[in-house]
PDB file of C-alpha atoms in Angstrom:
ATOM      1  CA  MET A 151      38.101 -21.767 -41.340  1.00  0.00           C
ATOM      2  CA  SER A 152      40.960 -18.725 -41.052  1.00  0.00           C
ATOM      3  CA  GLU A 153      44.192 -18.681 -39.882  1.00  0.00           C
ATOM      4  CA  GLN A 154      46.016 -18.113 -37.066  1.00  0.00           C
ATOM      5  CA  GLY A 155      49.304 -15.662 -37.846  1.00  0.00           C
ATOM      6  CA  THR A 156      51.656 -16.600 -34.452  1.00  0.00           C
ATOM      7  CA  VAL A 157      51.718 -14.728 -31.977  1.00  0.00           C
ATOM      8  CA  SER A 158      55.083 -12.484 -31.967  1.00  0.00           C
ATOM      9  CA  VAL A 159      56.314 -11.984 -28.083  1.00  0.00           C
ATOM     10  CA  THR A 160      58.029  -8.162 -27.591  1.00  0.00           C
ATOM     11  CA  VAL A 161      60.708  -8.631 -24.588  1.00  0.00           C
ATOM     12  CA  THR A 162      61.146  -4.941 -23.863  1.00  0.00           C
ATOM     13  CA  GLU A 163      65.262  -3.799 -22.384  1.00  0.00           C
ATOM     14  CA  ARG A 164      63.256  -3.042 -19.353  1.00  0.00           C
ATOM     15  CA  GLN A 165      62.094  -6.476 -18.343  1.00  0.00           C
ATOM     16  CA  VAL A 166      65.057  -8.361 -19.177  1.00  0.00           C
ATOM     17  CA  ALA A 167      66.355  -5.956 -17.127  1.00  0.00           C
ATOM     18  CA  ASP A 168      63.274  -6.608 -14.194  1.00  0.00           C
ATOM     19  CA  GLN A 169      64.467 -10.281 -14.348  1.00  0.00           C
ATOM     20  CA  LEU A 170      68.078  -9.861 -14.247  1.00  0.00           C
ATOM     21  CA  SER A 171      67.808  -7.460 -10.913  1.00  0.00           C
ATOM     22  CA  GLN A 172      65.512  -9.920  -9.312  1.00  0.00           C
ATOM     23  CA  LEU A 173      67.994 -12.467  -9.642  1.00  0.00           C
ATOM     24  CA  LEU A 174      70.960 -10.913  -9.284  1.00  0.00           C
ATOM     25  CA  ALA A 175      68.715 -10.180  -5.464  1.00  0.00           C
ATOM     26  CA  GLU A 176      67.833 -13.560  -5.219  1.00  0.00           C
ATOM     27  CA  LEU A 177      71.373 -14.608  -5.445  1.00  0.00           C
ATOM     28  CA  LEU A 178      73.060 -12.379  -3.346  1.00  0.00           C
ATOM     29  CA  ASP A 179      70.037 -12.241  -0.709  1.00  0.00           C
ATOM     30  CA  LEU A 180      69.067  -9.081  -1.292  1.00  0.00           C
ATOM     31  CA  GLU A 181      66.451  -6.541  -1.198  1.00  0.00           C
ATOM     32  CA  LEU A 182      65.206  -5.969  -4.937  1.00  0.00           C
ATOM     33  CA  ASP A 183      65.127  -1.856  -4.281  1.00  0.00           C
ATOM     34  CA  LEU A 184      69.144  -2.584  -4.031  1.00  0.00           C
ATOM     35  CA  ILE A 185      69.970  -3.196  -6.684  1.00  0.00           C
ATOM     36  CA  ASP A 186      70.991  -0.577  -8.729  1.00  0.00           C
ATOM     37  CA  ARG A 187      70.664  -0.890 -12.412  1.00  0.00           C
ATOM     38  CA  ASP A 188      73.256   1.920 -13.287  1.00  0.00           C
ATOM     39  CA  VAL A 189      76.087   0.107 -11.362  1.00  0.00           C
ATOM     40  CA  PRO A 190      78.531  -2.429 -12.456  1.00  0.00           C
ATOM     41  CA  LEU A 191      78.479  -5.803 -12.138  1.00  0.00           C
ATOM     42  CA  SER A 192      80.889  -6.356 -11.102  1.00  0.00           C
ATOM     43  CA  ALA A 193      80.326  -4.256  -7.644  1.00  0.00           C
ATOM     44  CA  TYR A 194      78.117  -7.259  -6.841  1.00  0.00           C
ATOM     45  CA  GLY A 195      80.722  -9.852  -6.859  1.00  0.00           C
ATOM     46  CA  ILE A 196      79.833 -11.349 -10.478  1.00  0.00           C
ATOM     47  CA  ASP A 197      82.329 -13.327 -11.169  1.00  0.00           C
ATOM     48  CA  SER A 198      82.810 -16.196 -14.543  1.00  0.00           C
ATOM     49  CA  MET A 199      81.464 -18.875 -11.804  1.00  0.00           C
ATOM     50  CA  THR A 200      77.971 -16.619 -10.743  1.00  0.00           C
ATOM     51  CA  SER A 201      77.721 -15.262 -14.666  1.00  0.00           C
ATOM     52  CA  THR A 202      77.986 -18.904 -15.188  1.00  0.00           C
ATOM     53  CA  TRP A 203      74.449 -19.257 -13.672  1.00  0.00           C
ATOM     54  CA  LEU A 204      72.954 -15.576 -13.805  1.00  0.00           C
ATOM     55  CA  THR A 205      72.607 -15.918 -17.858  1.00  0.00           C
ATOM     56  CA  SER A 206      71.387 -19.715 -17.795  1.00  0.00           C
ATOM     57  CA  GLU A 207      68.286 -18.760 -15.952  1.00  0.00           C
ATOM     58  CA  LEU A 208      68.836 -15.068 -17.467  1.00  0.00           C
ATOM     59  CA  GLY A 209      68.125 -17.022 -21.015  1.00  0.00           C
ATOM     60  CA  ASP A 210      65.665 -19.907 -19.853  1.00  0.00           C
ATOM     61  CA  ARG A 211      63.148 -17.064 -18.661  1.00  0.00           C
ATOM     62  CA  CYS A 212      63.492 -14.656 -22.000  1.00  0.00           C
ATOM     63  CA  GLY A 213      63.749 -17.693 -24.650  1.00  0.00           C
ATOM     64  CA  VAL A 214      67.166 -16.638 -25.876  1.00  0.00           C
ATOM     65  CA  VAL A 215      70.983 -18.308 -25.222  1.00  0.00           C
ATOM     66  CA  ILE A 216      73.166 -15.608 -23.765  1.00  0.00           C
ATOM     67  CA  ASP A 217      76.777 -15.640 -23.771  1.00  0.00           C
ATOM     68  CA  ARG A 218      77.892 -15.629 -20.214  1.00  0.00           C
ATOM     69  CA  ALA A 219      81.209 -12.377 -20.923  1.00  0.00           C
ATOM     70  CA  VAL A 220      77.647 -10.495 -21.319  1.00  0.00           C
ATOM     71  CA  LEU A 221      77.383 -10.258 -17.879  1.00  0.00           C
ATOM     72  CA  LEU A 222      81.468  -9.610 -18.203  1.00  0.00           C
ATOM     73  CA  ASP A 223      82.135  -7.057 -20.667  1.00  0.00           C
ATOM     74  CA  ARG A 224      78.329  -5.179 -20.052  1.00  0.00           C
ATOM     75  CA  PRO A 225      79.332  -3.387 -17.227  1.00  0.00           C
ATOM     76  CA  SER A 226      75.738  -2.591 -15.745  1.00  0.00           C
ATOM     77  CA  VAL A 227      72.304  -4.357 -15.193  1.00  0.00           C
ATOM     78  CA  ALA A 228      71.049  -1.868 -18.148  1.00  0.00           C
ATOM     79  CA  GLU A 229      73.866  -2.626 -20.359  1.00  0.00           C
ATOM     80  CA  VAL A 230      72.887  -6.595 -20.138  1.00  0.00           C
ATOM     81  CA  ALA A 231      69.241  -6.206 -21.501  1.00  0.00           C
ATOM     82  CA  GLN A 232      70.157  -4.193 -24.223  1.00  0.00           C
ATOM     83  CA  ASP A 233      72.888  -6.928 -25.896  1.00  0.00           C
ATOM     84  CA  VAL A 234      69.553  -9.487 -25.377  1.00  0.00           C
ATOM     85  CA  VAL A 235      67.353  -7.821 -26.288  1.00  0.00           C
ATOM     86  CA  ALA A 236      69.615  -6.857 -30.082  1.00  0.00           C
ATOM     87  CA  ALA A 237      70.760 -11.020 -29.334  1.00  0.00           C
ATOM     88  CA  LEU A 238      66.577 -11.768 -29.287  1.00  0.00           C
ATOM     89  CA  ARG A 239      66.052  -9.770 -32.271  1.00  0.00           C
ATOM     90  CA  GLY A 240      68.837 -11.496 -34.118  1.00  0.00           C
ATOM     91  CA  ALA A 241      67.000 -14.592 -32.896  1.00  0.00           C
ATOM     92  CA  GLY A 242      64.593 -13.610 -35.264  1.00  0.00           C
ATOM     93  CA  GLN A 243      62.209 -12.243 -32.512  1.00  0.00           C
ATOM     94  CA  ASP A 244      60.772  -8.021 -32.784  1.00  0.00           C
ATOM     95  CA  PRO A 245      60.916  -7.025 -29.240  1.00  0.00           C
ATOM     96  CA  ALA A 246      60.465  -3.514 -28.553  1.00  0.00           C
ATOM     97  CA  ALA A 247      63.509  -0.850 -27.694  1.00  0.00           C
ATOM     98  CA  SER A 248      62.589   0.992 -24.021  1.00  0.00           C
TER      99      SER A 248
END
């Protein structure tokens, strides 16, 4: 019987940005194509309350605990995605940067 290795799940910045954009669109009842990944999250009205929900949902989808300060401190979807991928690396996963 051969030994079976563990499967490494690779999460890219693009995938995280896709997930966060989808969550923002759902939360704000907007069409997905209206979410600009380079626009500051504050422009969408993200505050401490909404950042708590978003980080919980995004963390569940990406498999990592995300501090809500990430959404408040990082100005855009693209930058949040960078931080999430970095957190996944720190958690022992090996995501590829996009």
